[in-house]
Backbone as numpy.savetxt, mean C-alpha at the origin, in Angstrom:
# Nx Ny Nz CAx CAy CAz Cx Cy Cz
76.85 1.68 -8.62 75.44 1.49 -8.52 75.05 0.06 -8.75
75.67 -0.55 -9.71 75.36 -1.93 -10.00 75.67 -2.81 -8.79
76.72 -2.47 -8.10 77.09 -3.25 -6.93 76.06 -3.08 -5.83
75.51 -1.87 -5.71 74.48 -1.63 -4.71 73.23 -2.44 -5.05
72.90 -2.49 -6.34 71.73 -3.26 -6.76 71.97 -4.74 -6.56
73.18 -5.21 -6.82 73.52 -6.62 -6.59 73.43 -6.94 -5.12
73.87 -5.99 -4.29 73.79 -6.19 -2.85 72.35 -6.30 -2.39
71.50 -5.44 -2.94 70.07 -5.49 -2.60 69.45 -6.79 -3.10
69.84 -7.21 -4.30 69.33 -8.46 -4.86 69.72 -9.64 -4.00
71.01 -9.66 -3.54 71.47 -10.74 -2.67 70.71 -10.73 -1.35
70.45 -9.54 -0.84 69.70 -9.44 0.42 68.28 -10.00 0.23
67.71 -9.71 -0.91 66.35 -10.21 -1.18 66.36 -11.73 -1.25
67.38 -12.27 -1.96 67.46 -13.73 -2.06 67.69 -14.34 -0.69
68.50 -13.71 0.08 68.76 -14.22 1.43 67.49 -14.19 2.26
66.72 -13.09 2.16 65.47 -12.97 2.91 64.47 -14.02 2.43
64.41 -14.25 1.11 63.48 -15.24 0.57 63.85 -16.63 1.04
65.16 -16.95 1.06 65.61 -18.26 1.52 65.31 -18.42 3.00
65.48 -17.36 3.78 65.17 -17.42 5.21 63.67 -17.67 5.40
62.85 -16.99 4.58 61.39 -17.20 4.68 61.03 -18.63 4.33
61.67 -19.17 3.32 61.38 -20.55 2.94 61.79 -21.53 4.04
62.90 -21.28 4.69 63.30 -22.18 5.76 62.36 -22.06 6.94
61.88 -20.83 7.24 60.87 -20.66 8.31 59.59 -21.39 7.95
59.21 -21.30 6.69 58.02 -21.98 6.22 58.18 -23.49 6.35
59.34 -23.98 6.02 59.63 -25.40 6.16 59.52 -25.83 7.61
60.06 -25.05 8.52 59.98 -25.36 9.96 58.52 -25.37 10.42
57.74 -24.39 9.93 56.32 -24.32 10.32 55.57 -25.55 9.81
55.84 -25.95 8.58 55.18 -27.14 8.04 55.56 -28.39 8.82
56.79 -28.47 9.22 57.23 -29.61 10.02 56.48 -29.62 11.35
56.32 -28.46 11.96 55.60 -28.37 13.23 54.14 -28.79 13.06
53.53 -28.33 11.97 52.14 -28.69 11.71 52.03 -30.19 11.48
52.98 -30.76 10.74 52.95 -32.19 10.47 53.05 -32.98 11.77
53.92 -32.56 12.69 54.06 -33.25 13.98 52.76 -33.17 14.77
52.12 -31.96 14.76 50.84 -31.79 15.48 49.77 -32.69 14.89
49.71 -32.75 13.56 48.70 -33.59 12.92 48.93 -35.06 13.24
50.18 -35.48 13.26 50.47 -36.89 13.56 50.03 -37.21 14.98
50.26 -36.27 15.92 49.85 -36.51 17.31 48.33 -36.48 17.47
47.67 -35.50 16.83 46.24 -35.27 17.07 45.33 -35.93 16.04
45.84 -36.32 14.91 45.00 -36.83 13.83 44.38 -38.16 14.21
43.18 -38.36 13.69 42.48 -39.62 13.89 42.42 -40.28 12.51
42.87 -41.48 12.46 42.86 -42.19 11.20 41.65 -43.12 11.20
40.86 -43.02 10.11 39.66 -43.86 9.99 39.69 -44.54 8.65
38.87 -45.61 8.56 38.80 -46.31 7.28 37.91 -45.53 6.31
37.86 -45.91 5.08 37.12 -45.19 4.03 35.62 -45.16 4.32
35.07 -46.26 4.84 33.64 -46.33 5.12 33.26 -45.30 6.19
34.04 -45.24 7.27 33.76 -44.28 8.35 33.91 -42.85 7.83
34.93 -42.62 7.01 35.13 -41.28 6.44 33.95 -40.90 5.55
33.46 -41.84 4.74 32.32 -41.55 3.87 31.07 -41.23 4.68
30.85 -41.99 5.78 29.69 -41.71 6.64 29.81 -40.33 7.27
31.03 -39.99 7.74 31.24 -38.67 8.36 31.04 -37.57 7.32
31.51 -37.80 6.10 31.32 -36.81 5.03 29.83 -36.63 4.72
29.10 -37.74 4.67 27.67 -37.67 4.41 26.95 -36.90 5.52
27.33 -37.21 6.76 26.71 -36.51 7.90 27.03 -35.02 7.84
28.28 -34.70 7.50 28.68 -33.30 7.39 27.89 -32.61 6.29
27.73 -33.26 5.15 26.96 -32.69 4.04 25.50 -32.51 4.42
24.95 -33.49 5.14 23.56 -33.37 5.58 23.40 -32.22 6.57
24.40 -32.05 7.44 24.34 -30.94 8.41 24.34 -29.60 7.66
25.18 -29.48 6.63 25.20 -28.24 5.84 23.85 -28.04 5.14
23.29 -29.11 4.59 21.98 -29.02 3.92 20.90 -28.60 4.91
20.95 -29.18 6.10 19.96 -28.83 7.14 20.09 -27.36 7.50
21.32 -26.87 7.63 21.54 -25.47 7.97 20.97 -24.57 6.88
21.23 -24.91 5.61 20.71 -24.12 4.49 19.18 -24.14 4.51
18.60 -25.32 4.74 17.14 -25.43 4.77 16.54 -24.65 5.94
17.22 -24.68 7.10 16.74 -23.89 8.24 16.73 -22.40 7.90
17.80 -21.94 7.25 17.85 -20.53 6.85 16.73 -20.21 5.87
16.46 -21.13 4.95 15.39 -20.91 3.98 14.03 -20.87 4.69
13.83 -21.78 5.65 12.58 -21.79 6.41 12.40 -20.47 7.16
13.48 -19.97 7.76 13.40 -18.69 8.48 13.04 -17.56 7.52
13.66 -17.55 6.34 13.37 -16.52 5.36 11.91 -16.61 4.91
11.44 -17.84 4.66 10.05 -18.03 4.25 9.08 -17.62 5.36
9.46 -17.90 6.61 8.60 -17.48 7.73 8.51 -15.96 7.79
9.63 -15.28 7.56 9.60 -13.81 7.55 8.72 -13.29 6.41
8.85 -13.93 5.24 8.01 -13.53 4.10 6.53 -13.79 4.40
6.25 -14.93 5.04 4.87 -15.25 5.40 4.32 -14.23 6.38
5.12 -13.88 7.39 4.69 -12.86 8.35 4.40 -11.54 7.65
5.28 -11.17 6.71 5.07 -9.92 5.96 3.79 -10.01 5.13
3.55 -11.17 4.51 2.34 -11.34 3.71 1.09 -11.28 4.58
1.15 -11.91 5.75 0.00 -11.88 6.67 -0.26 -10.44 7.12
0.80 -9.73 7.43 0.66 -8.34 7.84 0.07 -7.49 6.72
0.54 -7.71 5.50 0.01 -6.96 4.36 -1.47 -7.29 4.14
-1.83 -8.56 4.28 -3.22 -8.96 4.10 -4.11 -8.32 5.17
-3.62 -8.30 6.40 -4.39 -7.67 7.48 -4.57 -6.18 7.19
-3.51 -5.54 6.72 -3.58 -4.11 6.38 -4.58 -3.90 5.25
-4.56 -4.78 4.26 -5.49 -4.67 3.13 -6.94 -4.86 3.60
-7.15 -5.81 4.54 -8.51 -6.02 5.07 -8.99 -4.77 5.80
-8.10 -4.16 6.57 -8.48 -2.94 7.30 -8.83 -1.84 6.31
-8.01 -1.67 5.27 -8.30 -0.65 4.26 -9.63 -0.94 3.56
-9.89 -2.23 3.30 -11.15 -2.60 2.63 -12.33 -2.24 3.53
-12.22 -2.56 4.81 -13.31 -2.23 5.74 -13.53 -0.72 5.78
-12.43 0.05 5.83 -12.56 1.51 5.86 -13.21 2.01 4.58
-12.83 1.43 3.45 -13.43 1.84 2.17 -14.91 1.49 2.13
-15.26 0.30 2.64 -16.67 -0.09 2.67 -17.47 0.83 3.58
-16.88 1.18 4.73 -17.57 2.09 5.64 -17.75 3.46 4.98
-16.74 3.92 4.29 -16.85 5.20 3.57 -17.90 5.15 2.49
-17.96 4.01 1.79 -18.96 3.84 0.73 -20.36 3.84 1.33
-20.54 3.14 2.46 -21.86 3.10 3.10 -22.27 4.50 3.54
-21.30 5.24 4.12 -21.60 6.60 4.56 -21.99 7.47 3.37
-21.29 7.32 2.26 -21.60 8.09 1.06 -22.98 7.71 0.52
-23.30 6.41 0.54 -24.61 5.96 0.08 -25.72 6.52 0.96
-25.49 6.50 2.28 -26.50 7.05 3.20 -26.69 8.54 2.96
-25.57 9.25 2.75 -25.65 10.69 2.50 -26.41 10.95 1.19
-26.11 10.16 0.17 -26.80 10.31 -1.11 -28.29 10.03 -0.95
-28.61 9.01 -0.16 -30.02 8.68 0.10 -30.71 9.83 0.82
-30.03 10.40 1.83 -30.60 11.53 2.56 -30.83 12.72 1.64
-29.85 12.98 0.76 -29.98 14.10 -0.16 -31.13 13.86 -1.15
-31.29 12.61 -1.58 -32.38 12.28 -2.50 -33.73 12.51 -1.82
-33.83 12.06 -0.57 -35.08 12.27 0.17 -35.35 13.76 0.35
-34.28 14.50 0.66 -34.43 15.95 0.85 -34.89 16.61 -0.45
-34.31 16.18 -1.58 -34.73 16.72 -2.88 -36.18 16.35 -3.19
-36.56 15.12 -2.87 -37.94 14.70 -3.10 -38.90 15.54 -2.26
-38.53 15.76 -0.99 -39.38 16.59 -0.12 -39.46 18.01 -0.64
-38.33 18.55 -1.08 -38.31 19.91 -1.62 -39.18 19.99 -2.87
-39.11 18.95 -3.71 -39.92 18.90 -4.93 -41.40 18.89 -4.57
-41.77 18.09 -3.57 -43.18 18.04 -3.15 -43.64 19.39 -2.63
-42.81 20.04 -1.82 -43.17 21.36 -1.29 -43.30 22.34 -2.45
-42.37 22.27 -3.41 -42.43 23.15 -4.58 -43.71 22.92 -5.37
-44.08 21.66 -5.54 -45.31 21.34 -6.27 -46.53 21.91 -5.55
-46.55 21.78 -4.22 -47.67 22.32 -3.45 -47.74 23.83 -3.62
-46.58 24.49 -3.56 -46.56 25.95 -3.73 -46.99 26.34 -5.15
-46.54 25.55 -6.15 -46.95 25.84 -7.52 -48.47 25.70 -7.66
-49.04 24.68 -7.05 -50.50 24.51 -7.11 -51.20 25.70 -6.46
-50.66 26.12 -5.30 -51.25 27.28 -4.63 -51.14 28.53 -5.51
-49.95 28.71 -6.14 -49.76 29.88 -7.01 -50.72 29.83 -8.20
-50.89 28.65 -8.79 -51.81 28.52 -9.91 -53.24 28.83 -9.46
-53.58 28.30 -8.28 -54.93 28.58 -7.76 -55.11 30.08 -7.53
-54.08 30.72 -6.97 -54.16 32.17 -6.72 -54.23 32.92 -8.05
-53.41 32.47 -9.03 -53.42 33.11 -10.33 -54.79 32.95 -11.00
-55.35 31.75 -10.86 -56.70 31.53 -11.38 -57.70 32.43 -10.69
-57.56 32.56 -9.39 -58.46 33.42 -8.63 -58.29 34.88 -9.05
-57.01 35.28 -9.25 -56.75 36.66 -9.68 -57.35 36.89 -11.07
-57.15 35.92 -11.97 -57.74 36.04 -13.31 -59.26 36.17 -13.22
-59.83 35.34 -12.39 -61.29 35.37 -12.22 -61.73 36.73 -11.69
-60.99 37.26 -10.71 -61.35 38.56 -10.13 -61.14 39.69 -11.15
-60.03 39.55 -11.97 -59.81 40.56 -13.01 -61.00 40.59 -13.98
-61.44 39.40 -14.35 -62.60 39.32 -15.25 -63.82 39.94 -14.60
-64.02 39.67 -13.29 -65.16 40.24 -12.58 -65.04 41.76 -12.53
-63.79 42.23 -12.28 -63.59 43.68 -12.21 -63.88 44.31 -13.57
-63.37 43.67 -14.63 -63.62 44.18 -15.98 -65.12 44.19 -16.26
-65.80 43.14 -15.86 -67.25 43.07 -16.06 -67.95 44.16 -15.28
-67.51 44.33 -14.03 -68.13 45.36 -13.21 -67.86 46.75 -13.78
-66.64 46.98 -14.29 -66.32 48.27 -14.91 -67.25 48.51 -16.10
-67.43 47.47 -16.88 -68.29 47.59 -18.06 -69.72 47.89 -17.63
-70.19 47.22 -16.60 -71.55 47.43 -16.11 -71.68 48.86 -15.59
-70.66 49.30 -14.84 -70.71 50.65 -14.26 -70.68 51.69 -15.38
-69.87 51.47 -16.38 -69.79 52.41 -17.49 -71.13 52.46 -18.24
-71.71 51.30 -18.37 -72.98 51.25 -19.07 -74.06 51.95 -18.25
-74.09 51.73 -16.96 -75.13 52.27 -16.11 -74.86 53.71 -15.70
-73.67 54.01 -15.36 -73.44 55.30 -14.76 -72.64 56.25 -15.59
-72.27 55.94 -16.66 -71.48 56.87 -17.43 -70.05 56.41 -17.55
-69.22 57.40 -17.82 -67.82 57.06 -18.13 -66.91 57.50 -17.01
-67.28 57.26 -15.78 -66.47 57.72 -14.65 -65.21 56.91 -14.49
-65.28 55.62 -14.65 -64.09 54.77 -14.46 -63.37 54.51 -15.77
-63.88 54.96 -16.82 -63.31 54.69 -18.16 -62.06 55.44 -18.39
-61.72 55.53 -19.65 -60.48 56.23 -20.00 -60.69 57.71 -19.88
-59.72 58.52 -19.58 -59.85 59.95 -19.35 -60.18 60.74 -20.59
């Protein structure tokens, strides 16, 4: 068993060494490509290019922020418009309620006036009835005095 494990260990080392040599070959290939394609510049040019690259990244970030703020502004404008519409609807509802309350108040006032007129008529009728009752009582008394006890108590 130990020999089998040693064999596996050797195979692993062999595979690792093969991978390292492949990696070395790949790095050499990359180095050759870079030497052919690379552009060598002085420090001043590199610093300017770095600054321009940094400014481009800053501009990109700021553009994204502007877009986000524009979306937020659009949402705020939409919400404000919705709030104005709701306010108008509420004001219209309030006006309608006020008009209805005014109509009901007028109707109650008219009903009160009609009730007062009827009460005056009832009082006048009651006064008239009282007056007639008194006249009837007087007439009964006169009749009893003149003609006997025909209308009196039995």
